[in-house]
PDB file of C-alpha atoms and ligand atoms in Angstrom:
ATOM      1  CA  MET D   1     -14.607 -15.755   7.099  1.00 54.00           C
ATOM      2  CA  SER D   2     -11.148 -15.408   8.544  1.00 76.00           C
ATOM      3  CA  ALA D   3      -9.300 -13.978   5.541  1.00 95.00           C
ATOM      4  CA  ARG D   4      -7.716 -10.581   5.919  1.00 97.00           C
ATOM      5  CA  HIS D   5      -9.104  -7.916   3.561  1.00 98.00           C
ATOM      6  CA  PHE D   6      -7.975  -4.479   2.400  1.00 98.00           C
ATOM      7  CA  LEU D   7     -11.144  -2.524   1.661  1.00 99.00           C
ATOM      8  CA  SER D   8     -10.055   0.655   3.413  1.00 98.00           C
ATOM      9  CA  LEU D   9      -6.928   2.147   5.005  1.00 98.00           C
ATOM     10  CA  MET D  10      -8.717   1.537   8.306  1.00 98.00           C
ATOM     11  CA  ASP D  11      -8.244  -2.235   7.802  1.00 98.00           C
ATOM     12  CA  CYS D  12      -4.573  -1.753   8.767  1.00 98.00           C
ATOM     13  CA  THR D  13      -2.951  -0.200  11.807  1.00 98.00           C
ATOM     14  CA  PRO D  14      -0.806   2.901  11.279  1.00 98.00           C
ATOM     15  CA  GLN D  15       2.252   0.714  11.953  1.00 98.00           C
ATOM     16  CA  GLU D  16       1.188  -1.754   9.262  1.00 98.00           C
ATOM     17  CA  LEU D  17       0.563   1.040   6.761  1.00 98.00           C
ATOM     18  CA  ASN D  18       3.978   2.572   7.384  1.00 98.00           C
ATOM     19  CA  GLY D  19       5.475  -0.919   7.098  1.00 98.00           C
ATOM     20  CA  LEU D  20       3.725  -1.476   3.758  1.00 98.00           C
ATOM     21  CA  ILE D  21       5.173   1.740   2.404  1.00 98.00           C
ATOM     22  CA  ARG D  22       8.689   0.957   3.571  1.00 98.00           C
ATOM     23  CA  ARG D  23       8.337  -2.513   2.061  1.00 98.00           C
ATOM     24  CA  GLY D  24       7.115  -0.981  -1.203  1.00 98.00           C
ATOM     25  CA  ILE D  25      10.362   1.023  -1.342  1.00 98.00           C
ATOM     26  CA  GLU D  26      12.379  -2.161  -0.698  1.00 98.00           C
ATOM     27  CA  LEU D  27      10.553  -4.088  -3.433  1.00 98.00           C
ATOM     28  CA  LYS D  28      11.107  -1.169  -5.828  1.00 98.00           C
ATOM     29  CA  ASP D  29      14.812  -1.308  -5.059  1.00 98.00           C
ATOM     30  CA  LEU D  30      14.854  -5.093  -5.613  1.00 98.00           C
ATOM     31  CA  ARG D  31      13.205  -4.670  -8.995  1.00 98.00           C
ATOM     32  CA  ASN D  32      15.528  -1.820  -9.983  1.00 98.00           C
ATOM     33  CA  ARG D  33      18.497  -4.070  -9.178  1.00 98.00           C
ATOM     34  CA  GLY D  34      17.005  -6.799 -11.381  1.00 97.00           C
ATOM     35  CA  ALA D  35      16.691  -9.273  -8.522  1.00 97.00           C
ATOM     36  CA  LEU D  36      14.271 -12.186  -8.927  1.00 97.00           C
ATOM     37  CA  TYR D  37      11.849 -12.367  -5.986  1.00 98.00           C
ATOM     38  CA  GLU D  38       8.940 -14.781  -6.369  1.00 98.00           C
ATOM     39  CA  PRO D  39       7.215 -15.416  -3.042  1.00 97.00           C
ATOM     40  CA  LEU D  40       3.806 -15.753  -4.770  1.00 98.00           C
ATOM     41  CA  LYS D  41       4.773 -18.595  -7.105  1.00 98.00           C
ATOM     42  CA  ASN D  42       1.654 -20.520  -8.188  1.00 97.00           C
ATOM     43  CA  ARG D  43      -0.593 -17.954  -6.494  1.00 98.00           C
ATOM     44  CA  VAL D  44      -3.443 -16.466  -8.498  1.00 98.00           C
ATOM     45  CA  LEU D  45      -5.166 -13.098  -8.122  1.00 98.00           C
ATOM     46  CA  GLY D  46      -8.630 -12.648  -9.637  1.00 98.00           C
ATOM     47  CA  MET D  47      -9.389  -9.072 -10.727  1.00 98.00           C
ATOM     48  CA  ILE D  48     -13.019  -8.026 -11.167  1.00 98.00           C
ATOM     49  CA  PHE D  49     -13.353  -4.702 -12.997  1.00 98.00           C
ATOM     50  CA  GLU D  50     -16.819  -3.124 -13.226  1.00 97.00           C
ATOM     51  CA  LYS D  51     -15.142   0.161 -14.286  1.00 98.00           C
ATOM     52  CA  ALA D  52     -12.328   1.070 -16.661  1.00 98.00           C
ATOM     53  CA  SER D  53      -8.695   1.073 -15.508  1.00 98.00           C
ATOM     54  CA  THR D  54      -5.166   1.482 -16.793  1.00 98.00           C
ATOM     55  CA  ARG D  55      -2.946   1.762 -13.704  1.00 98.00           C
ATOM     56  CA  THR D  56      -4.836  -0.483 -11.324  1.00 99.00           C
ATOM     57  CA  ARG D  57      -5.110  -3.349 -13.779  1.00 98.00           C
ATOM     58  CA  LEU D  58      -1.515  -3.076 -14.965  1.00 98.00           C
ATOM     59  CA  SER D  59       0.015  -2.669 -11.535  1.00 99.00           C
ATOM     60  CA  PHE D  60      -1.818  -5.661 -10.065  1.00 99.00           C
ATOM     61  CA  GLU D  61      -1.241  -7.834 -13.129  1.00 98.00           C
ATOM     62  CA  ALA D  62       2.428  -6.929 -13.547  1.00 98.00           C
ATOM     63  CA  GLY D  63       2.921  -7.084  -9.778  1.00 98.00           C
ATOM     64  CA  MET D  64       1.567 -10.641  -9.521  1.00 98.00           C
ATOM     65  CA  ILE D  65       3.713 -11.797 -12.443  1.00 98.00           C
ATOM     66  CA  GLN D  66       6.827 -10.179 -10.948  1.00 98.00           C
ATOM     67  CA  LEU D  67       6.119 -11.902  -7.608  1.00 98.00           C
ATOM     68  CA  GLY D  68       5.983 -15.249  -9.420  1.00 98.00           C
ATOM     69  CA  GLY D  69       2.189 -15.579  -9.613  1.00 98.00           C
ATOM     70  CA  GLN D  70      -0.539 -14.835 -12.127  1.00 98.00           C
ATOM     71  CA  ALA D  71      -3.527 -12.504 -12.371  1.00 98.00           C
ATOM     72  CA  ILE D  72      -6.803 -13.139 -14.171  1.00 98.00           C
ATOM     73  CA  PHE D  73      -8.866 -10.230 -15.524  1.00 98.00           C
ATOM     74  CA  LEU D  74     -12.602 -10.735 -15.021  1.00 97.00           C
ATOM     75  CA  SER D  75     -15.159  -8.444 -16.602  1.00 93.00           C
ATOM     76  CA  PRO D  76     -18.792  -8.564 -15.449  1.00 89.00           C
ATOM     77  CA  ARG D  77     -19.633  -8.547 -19.155  1.00 89.00           C
ATOM     78  CA  ASP D  78     -18.112 -11.991 -19.504  1.00 92.00           C
ATOM     79  CA  THR D  79     -18.829 -13.575 -16.124  1.00 95.00           C
ATOM     80  CA  GLN D  80     -22.095 -14.683 -14.549  1.00 96.00           C
ATOM     81  CA  LEU D  81     -21.769 -11.750 -12.108  1.00 94.00           C
ATOM     82  CA  GLY D  82     -22.928  -9.554 -14.967  1.00 93.00           C
ATOM     83  CA  ARG D  83     -25.963 -11.813 -15.510  1.00 95.00           C
ATOM     84  CA  GLY D  84     -27.167 -11.600 -11.928  1.00 95.00           C
ATOM     85  CA  GLU D  85     -25.333 -14.411 -10.117  1.00 97.00           C
ATOM     86  CA  PRO D  86     -25.393 -13.240  -6.493  1.00 98.00           C
ATOM     87  CA  ILE D  87     -22.248 -11.585  -5.139  1.00 98.00           C
ATOM     88  CA  ALA D  88     -22.188 -14.011  -2.205  1.00 98.00           C
ATOM     89  CA  ASP D  89     -22.335 -17.082  -4.474  1.00 98.00           C
ATOM     90  CA  SER D  90     -19.636 -15.613  -6.730  1.00 98.00           C
ATOM     91  CA  ALA D  91     -17.427 -14.929  -3.713  1.00 98.00           C
ATOM     92  CA  ILE D  92     -17.794 -18.483  -2.407  1.00 98.00           C
ATOM     93  CA  VAL D  93     -16.904 -20.030  -5.756  1.00 98.00           C
ATOM     94  CA  MET D  94     -14.150 -17.636  -6.831  1.00 98.00           C
ATOM     95  CA  SER D  95     -12.424 -17.702  -3.472  1.00 98.00           C
ATOM     96  CA  ARG D  96     -12.203 -21.510  -3.612  1.00 98.00           C
ATOM     97  CA  MET D  97     -10.086 -21.198  -6.760  1.00 98.00           C
ATOM     98  CA  LEU D  98      -8.093 -18.019  -6.167  1.00 98.00           C
ATOM     99  CA  ASP D  99      -5.589 -16.801  -3.581  1.00 98.00           C
ATOM    100  CA  ALA D 100      -6.835 -13.194  -3.527  1.00 98.00           C
ATOM    101  CA  VAL D 101      -9.461 -11.095  -5.301  1.00 98.00           C
ATOM    102  CA  MET D 102      -9.231  -7.452  -6.331  1.00 98.00           C
ATOM    103  CA  ILE D 103     -12.491  -5.664  -7.115  1.00 98.00           C
ATOM    104  CA  ARG D 104     -13.097  -2.299  -8.793  1.00 98.00           C
ATOM    105  CA  THR D 105     -16.765  -1.516  -8.357  1.00 98.00           C
ATOM    106  CA  TYR D 106     -19.464   1.141  -7.940  1.00 98.00           C
ATOM    107  CA  ALA D 107     -21.226   0.417  -4.626  1.00 98.00           C
ATOM    108  CA  HIS D 108     -18.808  -0.118  -1.750  1.00 98.00           C
ATOM    109  CA  SER D 109     -21.298  -2.701  -0.413  1.00 98.00           C
ATOM    110  CA  THR D 110     -20.280  -4.984  -3.312  1.00 98.00           C
ATOM    111  CA  LEU D 111     -16.828  -5.187  -1.709  1.00 98.00           C
ATOM    112  CA  THR D 112     -18.073  -5.744   1.839  1.00 98.00           C
ATOM    113  CA  GLU D 113     -20.560  -8.383   0.702  1.00 98.00           C
ATOM    114  CA  PHE D 114     -17.976 -10.192  -1.404  1.00 98.00           C
ATOM    115  CA  ALA D 115     -15.470 -10.056   1.457  1.00 98.00           C
ATOM    116  CA  ALA D 116     -18.016 -11.437   3.915  1.00 98.00           C
ATOM    117  CA  HIS D 117     -18.256 -14.615   1.823  1.00 98.00           C
ATOM    118  CA  SER D 118     -14.667 -14.909   0.616  1.00 98.00           C
ATOM    119  CA  ARG D 119     -12.134 -17.391   1.967  1.00 98.00           C
ATOM    120  CA  VAL D 120      -9.296 -15.313   0.558  1.00 98.00           C
ATOM    121  CA  PRO D 121      -8.224 -11.657   0.910  1.00 98.00           C
ATOM    122  CA  VAL D 122     -10.317  -9.100  -0.968  1.00 99.00           C
ATOM    123  CA  ILE D 123      -8.665  -5.848  -2.096  1.00 99.00           C
ATOM    124  CA  ASN D 124     -10.506  -2.625  -2.951  1.00 99.00           C
ATOM    125  CA  GLY D 125      -9.263  -1.517  -6.368  1.00 99.00           C
ATOM    126  CA  LEU D 126     -11.579   1.561  -6.143  1.00 99.00           C
ATOM    127  CA  SER D 127     -15.212   1.949  -5.175  1.00 99.00           C
ATOM    128  CA  ASP D 128     -17.497   4.983  -5.307  1.00 98.00           C
ATOM    129  CA  ASP D 129     -16.408   5.621  -1.696  1.00 98.00           C
ATOM    130  CA  LEU D 130     -12.707   4.773  -1.404  1.00 99.00           C
ATOM    131  CA  HIS D 131      -9.445   4.137  -3.297  1.00 99.00           C
ATOM    132  CA  PRO D 132      -7.031   2.852  -0.625  1.00 99.00           C
ATOM    133  CA  CYS D 133      -4.436   1.304  -2.988  1.00 99.00           C
ATOM    134  CA  GLN D 134      -3.887   4.729  -4.537  1.00 99.00           C
ATOM    135  CA  LEU D 135      -3.101   6.224  -1.139  1.00 99.00           C
ATOM    136  CA  LEU D 136      -0.422   3.594  -0.516  1.00 99.00           C
ATOM    137  CA  ALA D 137       1.310   4.868  -3.661  1.00 99.00           C
ATOM    138  CA  ASP D 138       0.756   8.517  -2.702  1.00 99.00           C
ATOM    139  CA  MET D 139       2.198   8.020   0.784  1.00 99.00           C
ATOM    140  CA  GLN D 140       5.166   6.093  -0.635  1.00 99.00           C
ATOM    141  CA  THR D 141       5.848   8.940  -3.067  1.00 99.00           C
ATOM    142  CA  PHE D 142       5.783  11.564  -0.326  1.00 99.00           C
ATOM    143  CA  LEU D 143       8.085   9.485   1.892  1.00 98.00           C
ATOM    144  CA  GLU D 144      10.577   8.961  -0.951  1.00 98.00           C
ATOM    145  CA  HIS D 145      10.785  12.645  -1.851  1.00 98.00           C
ATOM    146  CA  ARG D 146      10.100  14.513   1.407  1.00 98.00           C
ATOM    147  CA  GLY D 147      10.378  12.042   4.310  1.00 98.00           C
ATOM    148  CA  ALA D 148       7.705  11.417   6.949  1.00 98.00           C
ATOM    149  CA  ILE D 149       4.323  12.997   6.310  1.00 98.00           C
ATOM    150  CA  GLN D 150       3.381  13.032  10.002  1.00 98.00           C
ATOM    151  CA  GLY D 151       2.542  16.571  11.116  1.00 98.00           C
ATOM    152  CA  LYS D 152       2.574  17.982   7.565  1.00 98.00           C
ATOM    153  CA  THR D 153      -0.236  19.923   5.874  1.00 99.00           C
ATOM    154  CA  VAL D 154      -1.983  18.278   2.930  1.00 99.00           C
ATOM    155  CA  VAL D 155      -4.544  20.034   0.733  1.00 99.00           C
ATOM    156  CA  TRP D 156      -7.215  18.370  -1.361  1.00 99.00           C
ATOM    157  CA  ILE D 157      -8.719  20.592  -4.064  1.00 98.00           C
ATOM    158  CA  GLY D 158     -11.957  19.895  -5.918  1.00 98.00           C
ATOM    159  CA  ASP D 159     -14.472  17.095  -5.566  1.00 98.00           C
ATOM    160  CA  GLY D 160     -15.043  15.427  -2.184  1.00 98.00           C
ATOM    161  CA  ASN D 161     -14.965  12.055  -3.944  1.00 98.00           C
ATOM    162  CA  ASN D 162     -13.519   8.583  -3.331  1.00 98.00           C
ATOM    163  CA  MET D 163      -9.947   9.937  -3.432  1.00 99.00           C
ATOM    164  CA  CYS D 164     -10.781  12.769  -1.036  1.00 99.00           C
ATOM    165  CA  ASN D 165     -12.439  10.322   1.378  1.00 99.00           C
ATOM    166  CA  THR D 166      -9.320   8.177   1.288  1.00 99.00           C
ATOM    167  CA  TYR D 167      -7.132  11.217   2.009  1.00 99.00           C
ATOM    168  CA  ILE D 168      -9.247  11.713   5.152  1.00 99.00           C
ATOM    169  CA  GLU D 169      -8.521   8.129   6.182  1.00 99.00           C
ATOM    170  CA  ALA D 170      -4.853   8.746   5.434  1.00 99.00           C
ATOM    171  CA  ALA D 171      -4.881  11.908   7.572  1.00 99.00           C
ATOM    172  CA  ILE D 172      -6.112   9.798  10.497  1.00 98.00           C
ATOM    173  CA  GLN D 173      -3.737   6.883   9.911  1.00 98.00           C
ATOM    174  CA  PHE D 174      -0.600   8.811   8.906  1.00 98.00           C
ATOM    175  CA  ASP D 175      -1.258  11.694  11.319  1.00 98.00           C
ATOM    176  CA  PHE D 176      -1.305  14.791   9.108  1.00 98.00           C
ATOM    177  CA  GLN D 177      -3.526  17.844   8.784  1.00 98.00           C
ATOM    178  CA  LEU D 178      -5.845  17.881   5.781  1.00 99.00           C
ATOM    179  CA  ARG D 179      -7.564  20.911   4.259  1.00 99.00           C
ATOM    180  CA  VAL D 180     -10.270  20.211   1.706  1.00 99.00           C
ATOM    181  CA  ALA D 181     -11.206  23.040  -0.673  1.00 99.00           C
ATOM    182  CA  CYS D 182     -14.460  22.077  -2.407  1.00 98.00           C
ATOM    183  CA  PRO D 183     -17.676  23.706  -3.601  1.00 98.00           C
ATOM    184  CA  ALA D 184     -20.709  23.579  -1.281  1.00 98.00           C
ATOM    185  CA  GLY D 185     -22.602  20.341  -1.830  1.00 98.00           C
ATOM    186  CA  TYR D 186     -19.480  18.401  -2.902  1.00 98.00           C
ATOM    187  CA  GLU D 187     -18.016  17.706   0.527  1.00 98.00           C
ATOM    188  CA  PRO D 188     -16.497  14.318   1.372  1.00 98.00           C
ATOM    189  CA  ASN D 189     -18.250  11.638   3.428  1.00 98.00           C
ATOM    190  CA  ALA D 190     -19.795  13.151   6.591  1.00 98.00           C
ATOM    191  CA  ALA D 191     -19.112  10.134   8.824  1.00 98.00           C
ATOM    192  CA  LEU D 192     -15.422  10.170   7.863  1.00 98.00           C
ATOM    193  CA  LEU D 193     -15.249  13.914   8.520  1.00 98.00           C
ATOM    194  CA  ALA D 194     -16.741  13.358  11.978  1.00 98.00           C
ATOM    195  CA  GLN D 195     -14.237  10.573  12.639  1.00 98.00           C
ATOM    196  CA  ALA D 196     -11.317  12.782  11.609  1.00 98.00           C
ATOM    197  CA  GLY D 197     -12.409  15.663  13.864  1.00 98.00           C
ATOM    198  CA  GLU D 198     -10.098  18.684  13.918  1.00 98.00           C
ATOM    199  CA  ARG D 199      -7.567  16.965  11.695  1.00 98.00           C
ATOM    200  CA  VAL D 200      -9.649  17.881   8.622  1.00 98.00           C
ATOM    201  CA  THR D 201     -10.997  21.331   7.731  1.00 98.00           C
ATOM    202  CA  ILE D 202     -13.324  22.228   4.872  1.00 98.00           C
ATOM    203  CA  LEU D 203     -12.738  25.509   3.035  1.00 98.00           C
ATOM    204  CA  ARG D 204     -14.195  27.034  -0.099  1.00 98.00           C
ATOM    205  CA  ASP D 205     -11.187  29.066  -1.311  1.00 98.00           C
ATOM    206  CA  PRO D 206      -8.333  27.035  -2.884  1.00 98.00           C
ATOM    207  CA  LEU D 207      -5.844  29.892  -2.448  1.00 98.00           C
ATOM    208  CA  GLU D 208      -6.530  30.139   1.260  1.00 98.00           C
ATOM    209  CA  ALA D 209      -6.343  26.339   1.525  1.00 98.00           C
ATOM    210  CA  VAL D 210      -2.896  25.904  -0.060  1.00 98.00           C
ATOM    211  CA  ARG D 211      -1.009  28.436   2.101  1.00 98.00           C
ATOM    212  CA  GLY D 212       1.931  26.612   3.671  1.00 98.00           C
ATOM    213  CA  ALA D 213       0.863  23.239   2.224  1.00 98.00           C
ATOM    214  CA  HIS D 214       3.452  20.448   1.811  1.00 99.00           C
ATOM    215  CA  LEU D 215       1.315  18.300  -0.487  1.00 99.00           C
ATOM    216  CA  VAL D 216      -1.438  19.398  -2.866  1.00 99.00           C
ATOM    217  CA  SER D 217      -3.604  16.891  -4.699  1.00 99.00           C
ATOM    218  CA  THR D 218      -6.689  16.889  -6.868  1.00 99.00           C
ATOM    219  CA  ASP D 219      -8.656  14.535  -9.113  1.00 98.00           C
ATOM    220  CA  VAL D 220     -11.111  14.596 -11.994  1.00 98.00           C
ATOM    221  CA  TRP D 221     -14.261  16.655 -11.505  1.00 98.00           C
ATOM    222  CA  THR D 222     -16.444  13.855 -12.859  1.00 98.00           C
ATOM    223  CA  SER D 223     -15.703  10.396 -11.525  1.00 98.00           C
ATOM    224  CA  MET D 224     -16.634   7.164 -13.246  1.00 98.00           C
ATOM    225  CA  GLY D 225     -20.385   6.665 -12.940  1.00 98.00           C
ATOM    226  CA  GLN D 226     -21.182  10.411 -12.809  1.00 98.00           C
ATOM    227  CA  GLU D 227     -20.907  11.065 -16.540  1.00 98.00           C
ATOM    228  CA  GLU D 228     -24.373  12.606 -16.844  1.00 98.00           C
ATOM    229  CA  GLU D 229     -23.365  15.312 -14.330  1.00 98.00           C
ATOM    230  CA  ALA D 230     -20.245  16.288 -16.286  1.00 98.00           C
ATOM    231  CA  ALA D 231     -21.475  19.598 -17.768  1.00 98.00           C
ATOM    232  CA  ALA D 232     -22.854  20.917 -14.474  1.00 97.00           C
ATOM    233  CA  ARG D 233     -19.711  19.889 -12.635  1.00 98.00           C
ATOM    234  CA  MET D 234     -17.454  21.519 -15.231  1.00 97.00           C
ATOM    235  CA  ALA D 235     -19.058  24.921 -14.603  1.00 96.00           C
ATOM    236  CA  LEU D 236     -19.152  24.578 -10.820  1.00 98.00           C
ATOM    237  CA  PHE D 237     -15.583  23.332 -10.347  1.00 98.00           C
ATOM    238  CA  ARG D 238     -13.906  25.854 -12.658  1.00 98.00           C
ATOM    239  CA  PRO D 239     -12.515  27.972  -9.737  1.00 98.00           C
ATOM    240  CA  TYR D 240     -10.874  24.818  -8.363  1.00 98.00           C
ATOM    241  CA  GLN D 241      -8.337  24.258 -11.149  1.00 98.00           C
ATOM    242  CA  VAL D 242      -4.828  23.603  -9.768  1.00 99.00           C
ATOM    243  CA  THR D 243      -2.233  25.784 -11.509  1.00 98.00           C
ATOM    244  CA  ARG D 244       1.449  26.612 -11.099  1.00 98.00           C
ATOM    245  CA  ALA D 245       0.405  29.963  -9.592  1.00 98.00           C
ATOM    246  CA  LEU D 246      -1.700  28.171  -6.982  1.00 98.00           C
ATOM    247  CA  LEU D 247       1.267  25.961  -6.022  1.00 98.00           C
ATOM    248  CA  ASP D 248       3.390  29.121  -5.684  1.00 98.00           C
ATOM    249  CA  ALA D 249       1.223  30.028  -2.672  1.00 98.00           C
ATOM    250  CA  ALA D 250       2.062  26.725  -0.925  1.00 98.00           C
ATOM    251  CA  ALA D 251       5.270  25.833   0.957  1.00 98.00           C
ATOM    252  CA  ASP D 252       8.528  26.166  -1.016  1.00 98.00           C
ATOM    253  CA  ASP D 253       8.984  22.381  -0.963  1.00 98.00           C
ATOM    254  CA  VAL D 254       5.366  21.527  -1.869  1.00 99.00           C
ATOM    255  CA  ILE D 255       4.748  18.502  -4.075  1.00 99.00           C
ATOM    256  CA  PHE D 256       1.754  17.926  -6.319  1.00 99.00           C
ATOM    257  CA  LEU D 257       0.131  14.530  -6.790  1.00 99.00           C
ATOM    258  CA  HIS D 258      -2.663  13.377  -9.113  1.00 99.00           C
ATOM    259  CA  CYS D 259      -3.906   9.781  -9.136  1.00 98.00           C
ATOM    260  CA  LEU D 260      -4.481  10.034 -12.915  1.00 98.00           C
ATOM    261  CA  PRO D 261      -6.037   9.940 -15.423  1.00 98.00           C
ATOM    262  CA  ALA D 262      -5.786  13.746 -15.601  1.00 98.00           C
ATOM    263  CA  HIS D 263      -7.817  16.204 -17.636  1.00 98.00           C
ATOM    264  CA  ARG D 264      -5.507  19.065 -18.611  1.00 98.00           C
ATOM    265  CA  GLY D 265      -7.418  22.335 -18.822  1.00 98.00           C
ATOM    266  CA  GLU D 266      -9.967  21.080 -16.291  1.00 98.00           C
ATOM    267  CA  GLU D 267      -8.834  20.117 -12.772  1.00 98.00           C
ATOM    268  CA  ILE D 268      -5.216  20.975 -13.646  1.00 98.00           C
ATOM    269  CA  SER D 269      -3.714  23.591 -15.950  1.00 98.00           C
ATOM    270  CA  GLU D 270      -2.221  22.380 -19.251  1.00 98.00           C
ATOM    271  CA  ASP D 271       1.343  22.624 -17.899  1.00 98.00           C
ATOM    272  CA  LEU D 272       0.991  21.312 -14.356  1.00 98.00           C
ATOM    273  CA  LEU D 273       2.256  17.765 -14.899  1.00 98.00           C
ATOM    274  CA  ASP D 274       5.425  19.265 -16.467  1.00 98.00           C
ATOM    275  CA  ASP D 275       6.126  21.353 -13.361  1.00 98.00           C
ATOM    276  CA  PRO D 276       9.032  19.965 -11.294  1.00 98.00           C
ATOM    277  CA  ARG D 277       6.759  20.033  -8.235  1.00 99.00           C
ATOM    278  CA  SER D 278       4.495  17.406  -9.853  1.00 99.00           C
ATOM    279  CA  LEU D 279       5.466  13.823  -9.003  1.00 99.00           C
ATOM    280  CA  ALA D 280       2.483  12.212 -10.716  1.00 99.00           C
ATOM    281  CA  TRP D 281       4.593   9.825 -12.833  1.00 98.00           C
ATOM    282  CA  ASP D 282       6.525   8.515  -9.832  1.00 98.00           C
ATOM    283  CA  GLN D 283       3.216   8.249  -8.011  1.00 99.00           C
ATOM    284  CA  ALA D 284       1.722   6.151 -10.822  1.00 99.00           C
ATOM    285  CA  GLU D 285       4.764   3.847 -10.858  1.00 99.00           C
ATOM    286  CA  ASN D 286       4.509   3.413  -7.106  1.00 99.00           C
ATOM    287  CA  ARG D 287       1.137   1.719  -7.527  1.00 99.00           C
ATOM    288  CA  LEU D 288       3.162  -1.283  -8.679  1.00 99.00           C
ATOM    289  CA  HIS D 289       5.599  -1.336  -5.770  1.00 98.00           C
ATOM    290  CA  ALA D 290       3.143  -0.481  -2.986  1.00 98.00           C
ATOM    291  CA  GLN D 291       0.633  -3.104  -4.161  1.00 98.00           C
ATOM    292  CA  LYS D 292       3.328  -5.767  -4.411  1.00 98.00           C
ATOM    293  CA  ALA D 293       3.975  -5.084  -0.716  1.00 98.00           C
ATOM    294  CA  LEU D 294       0.228  -5.349  -0.081  1.00 98.00           C
ATOM    295  CA  LEU D 295      -0.087  -8.644  -2.002  1.00 98.00           C
ATOM    296  CA  GLU D 296       2.864 -10.038  -0.082  1.00 98.00           C
ATOM    297  CA  LEU D 297       1.292  -9.026   3.250  1.00 98.00           C
ATOM    298  CA  LEU D 298      -2.113 -10.476   2.408  1.00 98.00           C
ATOM    299  CA  VAL D 299      -1.139 -13.625   0.491  1.00 98.00           C
ATOM    300  CA  GLU D 300       2.235 -14.633   1.975  1.00 94.00           C
ATOM    301  CA  PRO D 301       2.603 -12.710   5.236  1.00 88.00           C
ATOM    302  CA  ALA D 302       5.598 -14.857   6.233  1.00 87.00           C
ATOM    303  CA  TYR D 303       7.624 -13.095   3.527  1.00 87.00           C
ATOM    304  CA  HIS D 304       6.502  -9.609   4.551  1.00 82.00           C
ATOM    305  CA  HIS D 305       9.309  -7.958   6.511  1.00 73.00           C
ATOM    306  CA  ALA D 306       7.905  -4.529   7.274  1.00 66.00           C
TER     307      ALA D 306
HETATM  308  N1  LIG W   1      -5.364   5.977 -10.502  1.00 59.55           N
HETATM  309  C1  LIG W   1      -6.021   4.900 -10.984  1.00 59.55           C
HETATM  310  O1  LIG W   1      -6.621   4.134 -10.242  1.00 59.55           O
HETATM  311  O2  LIG W   1      -5.913   4.749 -12.337  1.00 59.55           O
HETATM  312  P1  LIG W   1      -6.727   3.714 -13.240  1.00 59.55           P
HETATM  313  O3  LIG W   1      -8.174   4.171 -13.257  1.00 59.55           O
HETATM  314  O4  LIG W   1      -6.076   3.802 -14.578  1.00 59.55           O
HETATM  315  O5  LIG W   1      -6.613   2.336 -12.637  1.00 59.55           O
HETATM  316  N1  LIG W   2     -12.281   9.675  -8.723  1.00 59.55           N
HETATM  317  C1  LIG W   2     -11.900   8.940  -9.903  1.00 59.55           C
HETATM  318  C2  LIG W   2     -10.625   8.203  -9.658  1.00 59.55           C
HETATM  319  C3  LIG W   2     -10.106   7.407 -10.828  1.00 59.55           C
HETATM  320  C4  LIG W   2      -8.841   6.670 -10.535  1.00 59.55           C
HETATM  321  C5  LIG W   2     -13.020   7.995 -10.293  1.00 59.55           C
HETATM  322  O1  LIG W   2     -13.603   7.362  -9.389  1.00 59.55           O
HETATM  323  O2  LIG W   2     -13.328   7.891 -11.479  1.00 59.55           O
END
């Protein structure tokens, strides 16, 4: 199929990604000025959620409405997908009625299979492997507060999960150094690490990792789908909690990001989101603006002035 998809940051060139982020800032400004901008009038986004969501659902739904279109929430519990209708058949049918489809799923292969049979753009709203929409918001937040991230040092603390994998893709595409501090056995995807080469280093000690860092980020220790591992992970990840004291060892102008939801007292200290170095609320808001830029690019590229 010829539609353009966004399943990974690698589906865009670095120029396109930087353009998306700049456009996200422009669309944020438009909204803050109260301007009406509806390039997606009569366009419909289908949103398939196999996992829970607050930010992803709201940002896509509100974003489509603000751009003049509509979004439809689809739960596998209520659709035939949940009763075994093949992904390929679902993709053929849904993409004949919709203008784009966002999918939050477990297996990344669900996304690739759906995309292979879809006439319309498919967007990854999080899989077990990747969360590219979140990184658009993270990169927008860094640009807004600190300027270009190229050449900077970014540190990922904790689980080598879908967010960590996407930070590796971002390191390649946005050209920064990434240090990952994780326990043995919880490293990110090996193929991505090989692709990133010397750009990404794996360490065990969070304190050593954050020295001189410009951006520190972390995520829950137990991702959706891993609930039965929660107790074991809690014990193992304890030394990887991000605290104000840990940020003190980073660069003076370090910022802290967390994709949320956060677990205070686990991956972050109780007070971390109140620290002025934390920009997690701006980051969450930027999901809206960055994804509006993405929807514009994928659904109405003629309007997308990157
Ligand atoms: N960060 C993020 O994707 O949040 P939700 O799970 O609430 O969508
Ligand atoms: N790693 C987390 C991210 C949630 C937005 C998860 O997959 O549950």
